[in-house]
Amino acid sequence: MNVVVMGAQWGDEGKGKIVDFLAEKAKHVVRFAGGANAGHTIVVGKKKYALHQVPSGILYPEKTVFLGSGMVIDPEALFEELKMLEDNGIKWEGRVFISDRAHIVLPGYREMDKKRDAARKRPIGTTGRGIGTTYSQKSERDGIRLADLDWQDKMDDLDAADKKFLEPYMARLLSMRVNIAEKMWEYRKENILFEGAQGAMLDIDSGTYPYVSSGASCSAGASTGSGIGPRAIDRIFGVFKAYETRVGNGPMPSEFNSESEGELCDFVRKTGNEFGVTTGRPRRCGYLDLVALRYACHVNSIDSLVLTHLDIYDTMDEIEACVAYEINGKIVTEFPTSIPALNAAKPVLQKFAGWKKNLKECGSYSKMPKNAKAYIEFIEEFTNTPVGIVSVGSERGETYMRINPWKKDAKK
């Protein structure tokens, strides 16, 4: 069975924890998009792991993981990450493979990334890791793939600095390469988990363009970036937080007002530890945007939602969520394409009673307080999508299942 886990907001929704949790019943885990700009945090016991390129399933000793065709690989960062895992007792050799169609991030691309963004009239807020430039080179058909590392004519086209950079990594990279399409066909009768990066609203086609990532962070990216056809996907999980966050520039209609809602913003940011795993930058925070979430569900055919960080609201008397936008005096309930319209949008908020209970102590969804359940049921009704998993903490055990994710006909 093929299960996709993707972000349903602007990234940082807690995908790493959910992939790690679901990977227990998977045989293989495939990361299908993004590069070293992604940061997936996993907590196992007292240890915390920050993964950037290696799929989250690597922490299970018997799993094999694949860096897919839709990824852009930074060799230097990748081997630093693998060393970190090794230093923490995670044996990865023979379990980490890279699609031979994945593109390579070269050192000059990082500086190009920064210069391009600085030169823009409206900067996007890139992480400066060379991700956008690598995808750009790929689209212009000037990139270099893992499969090209032993194509001498192609390698001769590289300048001396790029060749020197690649030299210490060549043999190791080539030893890890696979034809991922063949592997996915070989494993077609086994459980495969597909891990996305960033989120639906950062997808280059369906996100808030041009303030988006350069790769396919939509559900379709799981197919194009992993060597399987779209009809081979059995279930799509969309992960979202109980509130909204965004890193970098771009519209965010439900963002907290820094003057009137600064205290609430500080509470959410500190309680939810909303600082970038890769960059350390504080994330922009706001009310849960149900208009954007419904759009993400529809455009990605999300079968089931995964709600994370719900416990952040445990101490609050009431909470609010965005159910519409006011744009130039008009109430809008559809997610706009226009950036000026999104920039002008003001959130129309609906209040919900708080539950004033530590959700971690409940132990299961059935024992959660009725107000917390009412909030979840409203989300389901608004988005026309069931919430199949609820996460109330960073540890594996703080996850409440409402469906069996590895059963094709599973229902709440």
CSV table of C-alpha atoms in Angstrom, one decimal:
chain,number,residue,atom,x,y,z
A,1,MET,CA,0.0,0.0,0.0
A,2,ASN,CA,1.3,3.5,-0.9
A,3,VAL,CA,0.6,6.3,1.6
A,4,VAL,CA,1.5,9.9,1.1
A,5,VAL,CA,2.2,12.4,3.9
A,6,MET,CA,2.3,16.0,2.8
A,7,GLY,CA,2.0,19.4,4.4
A,8,ALA,CA,-1.4,21.1,4.1
A,9,GLN,CA,-0.2,24.6,5.1
A,10,TRP,CA,3.0,26.6,4.5
A,11,GLY,CA,5.3,23.9,5.8
A,12,ASP,CA,6.5,23.1,9.4
A,13,GLU,CA,3.3,21.3,10.2
A,14,GLY,CA,4.9,18.3,11.9
A,15,LYS,CA,5.3,16.0,9.0
A,16,GLY,CA,8.6,14.5,10.3
A,17,LYS,CA,6.9,13.3,13.5
A,18,ILE,CA,4.0,11.8,11.5
A,19,VAL,CA,6.2,10.1,9.0
A,20,ASP,CA,8.3,8.6,11.8
A,21,PHE,CA,5.1,7.4,13.5
A,22,LEU,CA,3.5,5.9,10.4
A,23,ALA,CA,6.9,4.4,9.3
A,24,GLU,CA,6.6,1.7,12.0
A,25,LYS,CA,4.2,-0.3,9.7
A,26,ALA,CA,6.0,0.7,6.4
A,27,LYS,CA,8.7,-1.3,4.7
A,28,HIS,CA,10.2,1.6,2.8
A,29,VAL,CA,10.1,5.5,3.1
A,30,VAL,CA,10.6,7.8,0.1
A,31,ARG,CA,11.2,11.5,0.3
A,32,PHE,CA,9.8,12.9,-2.9
A,33,ALA,CA,10.6,16.7,-3.0
A,34,GLY,CA,12.8,19.5,-1.6
A,35,GLY,CA,16.3,19.6,-0.3
A,36,ALA,CA,18.4,20.6,2.7
A,37,ASN,CA,16.1,23.6,3.3
A,38,ALA,CA,13.6,21.2,4.9
A,39,GLY,CA,13.7,20.5,8.6
A,40,HIS,CA,11.9,17.5,10.1
A,41,THR,CA,12.2,17.1,13.8
A,42,ILE,CA,11.7,13.7,15.5
A,43,VAL,CA,11.7,13.0,19.2
A,44,VAL,CA,12.4,9.4,20.3
A,45,GLY,CA,12.6,9.1,24.1
A,46,LYS,CA,15.0,11.7,25.3
A,47,LYS,CA,16.7,12.2,21.9
A,48,LYS,CA,15.8,14.8,19.3
A,49,TYR,CA,16.8,14.3,15.7
A,50,ALA,CA,16.7,17.2,13.1
A,51,LEU,CA,16.6,15.7,9.6
A,52,HIS,CA,16.9,17.7,6.5
A,53,GLN,CA,17.4,15.4,3.5
A,54,VAL,CA,17.2,11.8,4.9
A,55,PRO,CA,13.7,10.5,5.1
A,56,SER,CA,12.2,10.3,8.6
A,57,GLY,CA,11.9,6.5,8.6
A,58,ILE,CA,15.7,6.1,8.9
A,59,LEU,CA,15.3,5.9,12.8
A,60,TYR,CA,13.8,2.4,12.4
A,61,PRO,CA,16.7,-0.1,12.0
A,62,GLU,CA,14.9,-2.4,9.5
A,63,LYS,CA,13.6,0.3,7.1
A,64,THR,CA,15.1,1.3,3.8
A,65,VAL,CA,14.8,4.9,2.8
A,66,PHE,CA,15.0,6.7,-0.6
A,67,LEU,CA,15.8,10.2,-1.6
A,68,GLY,CA,13.6,10.6,-4.6
A,69,SER,CA,13.8,12.0,-8.1
A,70,GLY,CA,12.0,15.2,-7.1
A,71,MET,CA,14.7,16.1,-4.5
A,72,VAL,CA,17.8,18.2,-5.0
A,73,ILE,CA,20.7,16.7,-3.1
A,74,ASP,CA,23.3,18.7,-1.3
A,75,PRO,CA,26.2,16.2,-0.9
A,76,GLU,CA,28.1,18.1,1.8
A,77,ALA,CA,24.9,18.5,4.0
A,78,LEU,CA,23.8,15.0,3.3
A,79,PHE,CA,27.0,13.3,4.6
A,80,GLU,CA,27.1,15.6,7.6
A,81,GLU,CA,23.5,14.4,8.4
A,82,LEU,CA,24.5,10.8,7.9
A,83,LYS,CA,27.4,11.3,10.2
A,84,MET,CA,25.1,12.8,12.8
A,85,LEU,CA,22.9,9.7,12.6
A,86,GLU,CA,25.9,7.4,12.9
A,87,ASP,CA,27.2,9.3,15.9
A,88,ASN,CA,23.8,8.7,17.5
A,89,GLY,CA,24.0,5.0,17.0
A,90,ILE,CA,21.8,4.9,13.8
A,91,LYS,CA,23.3,2.5,11.3
A,92,TRP,CA,22.4,3.8,7.9
A,93,GLU,CA,24.8,2.1,5.5
A,94,GLY,CA,22.9,-0.2,3.1
A,95,ARG,CA,19.6,1.4,4.0
A,96,VAL,CA,19.9,4.9,2.3
A,97,PHE,CA,19.5,5.1,-1.4
A,98,ILE,CA,19.3,8.0,-3.9
A,99,SER,CA,17.4,8.1,-7.1
A,100,ASP,CA,19.7,8.4,-10.0
A,101,ARG,CA,17.4,11.1,-11.4
A,102,ALA,CA,17.8,13.4,-8.4
A,103,HIS,CA,19.7,16.6,-9.1
A,104,ILE,CA,22.8,17.8,-7.3
A,105,VAL,CA,23.2,21.1,-5.5
A,106,LEU,CA,26.6,22.7,-6.5
A,107,PRO,CA,28.4,25.2,-4.2
A,108,GLY,CA,27.9,28.2,-6.5
A,109,TYR,CA,24.2,27.7,-6.4
A,110,ARG,CA,24.0,28.9,-2.8
A,111,GLU,CA,25.5,32.3,-3.5
A,112,MET,CA,23.3,32.6,-6.7
A,113,ASP,CA,20.3,31.9,-4.5
A,114,LYS,CA,21.1,34.7,-2.1
A,115,LYS,CA,22.1,37.2,-4.9
A,116,ARG,CA,18.9,36.5,-6.9
A,117,ASP,CA,16.7,37.0,-3.9
A,118,ALA,CA,18.5,40.2,-2.8
A,119,ALA,CA,18.1,41.6,-6.3
A,120,ARG,CA,14.4,41.0,-6.4
A,121,LYS,CA,12.1,44.0,-5.9
A,122,ARG,CA,9.9,41.7,-3.8
A,123,PRO,CA,12.3,39.2,-2.1
A,124,ILE,CA,10.8,35.7,-1.5
A,125,GLY,CA,12.9,35.0,1.7
A,126,THR,CA,14.9,32.1,0.5
A,127,THR,CA,16.9,30.0,2.9
A,128,GLY,CA,20.0,30.5,0.7
A,129,ARG,CA,20.7,26.8,0.4
A,130,GLY,CA,20.9,26.7,-3.4
A,131,ILE,CA,17.6,24.9,-3.7
A,132,GLY,CA,15.8,27.3,-6.0
A,133,THR,CA,18.8,27.7,-8.3
A,134,THR,CA,19.2,23.9,-8.6
A,135,TYR,CA,15.5,23.5,-9.6
A,136,SER,CA,16.0,26.4,-12.0
A,137,GLN,CA,19.0,24.7,-13.6
A,138,LYS,CA,16.9,21.5,-13.8
A,139,SER,CA,14.1,23.3,-15.6
A,140,GLU,CA,16.6,25.0,-18.0
A,141,ARG,CA,18.1,21.6,-18.6
A,142,ASP,CA,21.5,22.6,-17.4
A,143,GLY,CA,21.5,20.7,-14.1
A,144,ILE,CA,23.5,17.7,-13.1
A,145,ARG,CA,21.8,14.5,-11.9
A,146,LEU,CA,23.3,11.7,-9.8
A,147,ALA,CA,23.2,9.6,-13.0
A,148,ASP,CA,25.5,12.1,-14.7
A,149,LEU,CA,28.4,11.8,-12.3
A,150,ASP,CA,30.0,9.1,-14.4
A,151,TRP,CA,29.0,10.7,-17.7
A,152,GLN,CA,32.5,12.1,-18.6
A,153,ASP,CA,31.3,14.6,-21.2
A,154,LYS,CA,28.8,16.1,-18.8
A,155,MET,CA,31.4,16.3,-16.0
A,156,ASP,CA,33.8,18.0,-18.4
A,157,ASP,CA,31.3,20.8,-18.7
A,158,LEU,CA,31.6,21.7,-15.0
A,159,ASP,CA,34.1,24.3,-13.8
A,160,ALA,CA,37.1,23.5,-11.7
A,161,ALA,CA,35.5,24.5,-8.4
A,162,ASP,CA,32.4,22.3,-8.9
A,163,LYS,CA,34.6,19.3,-9.9
A,164,LYS,CA,36.8,19.8,-6.8
A,165,PHE,CA,33.7,20.0,-4.6
A,166,LEU,CA,32.3,16.8,-6.0
A,167,GLU,CA,35.5,14.8,-5.9
A,168,PRO,CA,35.3,13.5,-2.2
A,169,TYR,CA,31.6,12.6,-2.6
A,170,MET,CA,31.6,10.9,-6.0
A,171,ALA,CA,32.2,7.3,-5.0
A,172,ARG,CA,29.9,7.4,-2.0
A,173,LEU,CA,27.1,9.0,-4.0
A,174,LEU,CA,27.4,6.5,-6.9
A,175,SER,CA,27.4,3.6,-4.4
A,176,MET,CA,24.0,4.8,-3.1
A,177,ARG,CA,22.2,5.4,-6.5
A,178,VAL,CA,19.3,3.3,-7.7
A,179,ASN,CA,16.7,3.4,-10.4
A,180,ILE,CA,13.9,4.3,-8.2
A,181,ALA,CA,11.1,3.5,-10.7
A,182,GLU,CA,12.4,-0.1,-10.8
A,183,LYS,CA,12.6,-0.3,-7.0
A,184,MET,CA,9.1,1.0,-6.5
A,185,TRP,CA,7.8,-1.6,-9.0
A,186,GLU,CA,9.8,-4.3,-7.2
A,187,TYR,CA,8.3,-3.2,-3.9
A,188,ARG,CA,4.8,-2.6,-5.2
A,189,LYS,CA,3.2,-5.2,-2.9
A,190,GLU,CA,4.8,-3.8,0.3
A,191,ASN,CA,3.9,-0.8,2.4
A,192,ILE,CA,5.6,2.3,1.1
A,193,LEU,CA,5.4,5.7,2.8
A,194,PHE,CA,6.0,8.9,0.7
A,195,GLU,CA,7.3,11.9,2.6
A,196,GLY,CA,6.8,15.5,1.3
A,197,ALA,CA,8.7,18.6,2.1
A,198,GLN,CA,7.4,22.2,2.7
A,199,GLY,CA,3.6,22.4,2.2
A,200,ALA,CA,0.6,22.7,-0.1
A,201,MET,CA,0.6,26.5,0.0
A,202,LEU,CA,4.2,26.5,-1.1
A,203,ASP,CA,3.7,24.4,-4.2
A,204,ILE,CA,5.0,26.1,-7.3
A,205,ASP,CA,1.7,25.6,-9.2
A,206,SER,CA,-1.0,25.7,-6.6
A,207,GLY,CA,0.7,27.7,-3.9
A,208,THR,CA,0.9,31.5,-3.3
A,209,TYR,CA,3.2,32.1,-6.3
A,210,PRO,CA,5.8,33.6,-6.5
A,211,TYR,CA,6.2,33.2,-2.8
A,212,VAL,CA,6.6,29.5,-3.0
A,213,SER,CA,9.2,26.7,-3.0
A,214,SER,CA,10.7,25.7,-6.3
A,215,GLY,CA,9.7,22.0,-6.1
A,216,ALA,CA,6.4,20.1,-6.1
A,217,SER,CA,5.2,20.1,-2.6
A,218,CYS,CA,1.7,19.0,-3.7
A,219,SER,CA,0.4,15.4,-3.5
A,220,ALA,CA,1.1,14.9,-7.2
A,221,GLY,CA,4.7,15.4,-6.4
A,222,ALA,CA,4.7,12.0,-4.7
A,223,SER,CA,4.1,10.4,-8.0
A,224,THR,CA,6.4,12.5,-10.2
A,225,GLY,CA,9.2,12.6,-7.6
A,226,SER,CA,9.1,8.9,-6.7
A,227,GLY,CA,8.8,6.9,-9.9
A,228,ILE,CA,5.2,5.7,-9.5
A,229,GLY,CA,2.0,6.6,-11.4
A,230,PRO,CA,-0.7,8.6,-9.7
A,231,ARG,CA,-3.2,5.7,-9.7
A,232,ALA,CA,-0.7,3.8,-7.5
A,233,ILE,CA,-1.3,6.1,-4.5
A,234,ASP,CA,-3.8,4.6,-2.0
A,235,ARG,CA,-4.1,7.3,0.6
A,236,ILE,CA,-3.1,11.0,1.0
A,237,PHE,CA,-2.6,12.5,4.5
A,238,GLY,CA,-2.5,16.2,4.8
A,239,VAL,CA,-0.7,17.4,8.0
A,240,PHE,CA,-1.8,20.8,9.5
A,241,LYS,CA,-1.3,22.6,12.8
A,242,ALA,CA,-4.1,23.9,15.0
A,243,TYR,CA,-2.8,27.3,14.0
A,244,GLU,CA,-0.9,28.8,11.1
A,245,THR,CA,2.8,29.5,10.6
A,246,ARG,CA,4.9,30.7,7.7
A,247,VAL,CA,8.6,31.3,7.1
A,248,GLY,CA,9.8,34.0,4.7
A,249,ASN,CA,7.8,36.5,2.7
A,250,GLY,CA,4.4,36.2,1.1
A,251,PRO,CA,0.8,36.6,2.0
A,252,MET,CA,-0.7,35.0,5.1
A,253,PRO,CA,-4.3,36.3,5.6
A,254,SER,CA,-4.7,35.0,9.1
A,255,GLU,CA,-1.4,36.3,10.5
A,256,PHE,CA,-1.6,37.7,14.0
A,257,ASN,CA,-1.6,41.5,14.1
A,258,SER,CA,1.8,42.5,15.7
A,259,GLU,CA,0.2,45.4,17.6
A,260,SER,CA,-3.1,44.1,18.8
A,261,GLU,CA,-2.3,40.4,19.0
A,262,GLY,CA,1.4,40.5,19.8
A,263,GLU,CA,0.9,38.7,23.1
A,264,LEU,CA,-1.0,35.9,21.5
A,265,CYS,CA,1.7,35.6,18.8
A,266,ASP,CA,4.4,35.3,21.4
A,267,PHE,CA,2.5,32.7,23.4
A,268,VAL,CA,1.9,30.5,20.3
A,269,ARG,CA,5.5,30.9,19.0
A,270,LYS,CA,7.1,30.1,22.4
A,271,THR,CA,4.7,27.3,23.4
A,272,GLY,CA,4.8,25.7,19.9
A,273,ASN,CA,8.6,26.3,19.6
A,274,GLU,CA,8.0,28.0,16.3
A,275,PHE,CA,11.6,28.6,15.1
A,276,GLY,CA,13.0,27.1,11.9
A,277,VAL,CA,14.8,23.7,12.3
A,278,THR,CA,17.2,24.6,9.5
A,279,THR,CA,17.5,28.4,9.9
A,280,GLY,CA,16.5,29.1,13.5
A,281,ARG,CA,14.3,32.0,12.2
A,282,PRO,CA,11.2,32.8,14.2
A,283,ARG,CA,8.1,31.7,12.2
A,284,ARG,CA,5.2,34.1,11.4
A,285,CYS,CA,2.2,32.9,13.4
A,286,GLY,CA,-1.6,33.3,13.0
A,287,TYR,CA,-5.0,31.8,13.4
A,288,LEU,CA,-5.8,28.5,11.8
A,289,ASP,CA,-6.9,29.4,8.2
A,290,LEU,CA,-9.7,27.1,7.3
A,291,VAL,CA,-10.2,28.7,3.9
A,292,ALA,CA,-6.7,27.9,2.9
A,293,LEU,CA,-6.9,24.4,4.5
A,294,ARG,CA,-10.1,23.5,2.6
A,295,TYR,CA,-8.4,24.7,-0.7
A,296,ALA,CA,-5.4,22.5,0.1
A,297,CYS,CA,-7.6,19.5,0.7
A,298,HIS,CA,-9.5,19.9,-2.5
A,299,VAL,CA,-6.6,20.6,-4.8
A,300,ASN,CA,-4.5,17.7,-3.4
A,301,SER,CA,-7.3,15.1,-3.0
A,302,ILE,CA,-6.4,14.8,0.6
A,303,ASP,CA,-8.2,11.7,2.0
A,304,SER,CA,-7.5,12.4,5.7
A,305,LEU,CA,-6.1,15.2,7.7
A,306,VAL,CA,-3.6,15.0,10.5
A,307,LEU,CA,-4.0,17.6,13.2
A,308,THR,CA,-0.9,18.5,15.1
A,309,HIS,CA,0.0,20.9,18.0
A,310,LEU,CA,-3.6,20.9,19.3
A,311,ASP,CA,-2.2,20.8,22.8
A,312,ILE,CA,-0.9,24.4,22.4
A,313,TYR,CA,-4.4,25.6,23.2
A,314,ASP,CA,-4.8,23.5,26.4
A,315,THR,CA,-4.7,26.5,28.7
A,316,MET,CA,-6.8,28.9,26.7
A,317,ASP,CA,-10.4,29.9,27.6
A,318,GLU,CA,-11.4,30.2,24.0
A,319,ILE,CA,-9.7,29.9,20.6
A,320,GLU,CA,-10.4,31.4,17.2
A,321,ALA,CA,-10.1,30.2,13.6
A,322,CYS,CA,-10.4,32.0,10.2
A,323,VAL,CA,-13.5,30.9,8.3
A,324,ALA,CA,-13.6,33.6,5.6
A,325,TYR,CA,-11.8,36.7,4.4
A,326,GLU,CA,-12.9,40.3,4.2
A,327,ILE,CA,-11.3,41.7,1.0
A,328,ASN,CA,-12.0,45.4,0.1
A,329,GLY,CA,-15.3,45.2,2.0
A,330,LYS,CA,-16.5,41.9,0.5
A,331,ILE,CA,-16.7,38.5,2.3
A,332,VAL,CA,-14.8,35.9,0.4
A,333,THR,CA,-14.9,32.2,1.2
A,334,GLU,CA,-12.7,30.9,-1.6
A,335,PHE,CA,-8.9,31.0,-1.5
A,336,PRO,CA,-7.8,33.7,-4.0
A,337,THR,CA,-5.0,33.4,-6.6
A,338,SER,CA,-4.3,37.1,-6.7
A,339,ILE,CA,-1.4,38.2,-4.4
A,340,PRO,CA,-2.9,41.8,-4.0
A,341,ALA,CA,-6.2,40.2,-2.9
A,342,LEU,CA,-4.5,37.9,-0.4
A,343,ASN,CA,-2.4,40.9,0.9
A,344,ALA,CA,-5.6,42.9,1.4
A,345,ALA,CA,-7.5,40.0,3.1
A,346,LYS,CA,-8.5,40.3,6.7
A,347,PRO,CA,-9.5,37.2,8.6
A,348,VAL,CA,-13.1,36.6,9.5
A,349,LEU,CA,-12.9,34.8,12.8
A,350,GLN,CA,-15.1,32.3,14.6
A,351,LYS,CA,-14.7,31.6,18.3
A,352,PHE,CA,-14.6,28.2,19.9
A,353,ALA,CA,-14.8,27.3,23.6
A,354,GLY,CA,-11.5,26.0,25.1
A,355,TRP,CA,-11.1,22.7,26.9
A,356,LYS,CA,-8.8,23.7,29.8
A,357,LYS,CA,-7.3,20.2,30.0
A,358,ASN,CA,-3.9,18.6,29.3
A,359,LEU,CA,-4.6,16.6,26.1
A,360,LYS,CA,-1.5,14.5,26.6
A,361,GLU,CA,-3.1,12.9,29.7
A,362,CYS,CA,-6.2,11.7,27.7
A,363,GLY,CA,-4.4,8.8,26.1
A,364,SER,CA,-6.8,8.5,23.2
A,365,TYR,CA,-9.2,10.5,21.0
A,366,SER,CA,-12.2,9.0,22.7
A,367,LYS,CA,-11.1,10.4,26.1
A,368,MET,CA,-10.5,13.9,24.8
A,369,PRO,CA,-12.8,16.7,26.2
A,370,LYS,CA,-16.0,17.5,24.2
A,371,ASN,CA,-14.9,21.0,23.3
A,372,ALA,CA,-11.7,19.7,21.7
A,373,LYS,CA,-13.7,17.2,19.8
A,374,ALA,CA,-16.2,19.9,18.7
A,375,TYR,CA,-13.4,22.0,17.3
A,376,ILE,CA,-12.1,19.0,15.3
A,377,GLU,CA,-15.6,18.2,14.1
A,378,PHE,CA,-16.0,21.8,12.9
A,379,ILE,CA,-12.8,21.5,10.9
A,380,GLU,CA,-14.0,18.3,9.3
A,381,GLU,CA,-17.3,19.8,8.3
A,382,PHE,CA,-15.7,23.0,7.0
A,383,THR,CA,-13.0,21.2,4.9
A,384,ASN,CA,-15.2,18.2,3.9
A,385,THR,CA,-12.3,16.0,5.0
A,386,PRO,CA,-12.0,13.7,8.0
A,387,VAL,CA,-9.3,14.2,10.7
A,388,GLY,CA,-7.8,10.7,10.9
A,389,ILE,CA,-4.9,11.4,13.3
A,390,VAL,CA,-4.5,13.9,16.2
A,391,SER,CA,-1.1,14.7,17.6
A,392,VAL,CA,-0.9,16.3,21.0
A,393,GLY,CA,2.9,16.3,21.5
A,394,SER,CA,6.3,15.6,19.9
A,395,GLU,CA,6.7,12.0,21.1
A,396,ARG,CA,5.4,9.0,19.2
A,397,GLY,CA,3.0,8.0,22.0
A,398,GLU,CA,1.3,11.3,21.9
A,399,THR,CA,-0.5,10.5,18.8
A,400,TYR,CA,-4.2,9.5,18.7
A,401,MET,CA,-5.4,7.3,15.8
A,402,ARG,CA,-8.9,7.5,14.5
A,403,ILE,CA,-8.3,5.3,11.4
A,404,ASN,CA,-6.0,2.5,10.4
A,405,PRO,CA,-3.7,4.3,7.9
A,406,TRP,CA,-2.5,1.1,6.3
A,407,LYS,CA,-6.0,-0.3,5.6
A,408,LYS,CA,-7.4,0.8,2.2
A,409,ASP,CA,-11.1,0.9,3.3
A,410,ALA,CA,-10.3,2.5,6.7
A,411,LYS,CA,-12.9,4.9,8.0
A,412,LYS,CA,-13.2,7.0,11.2
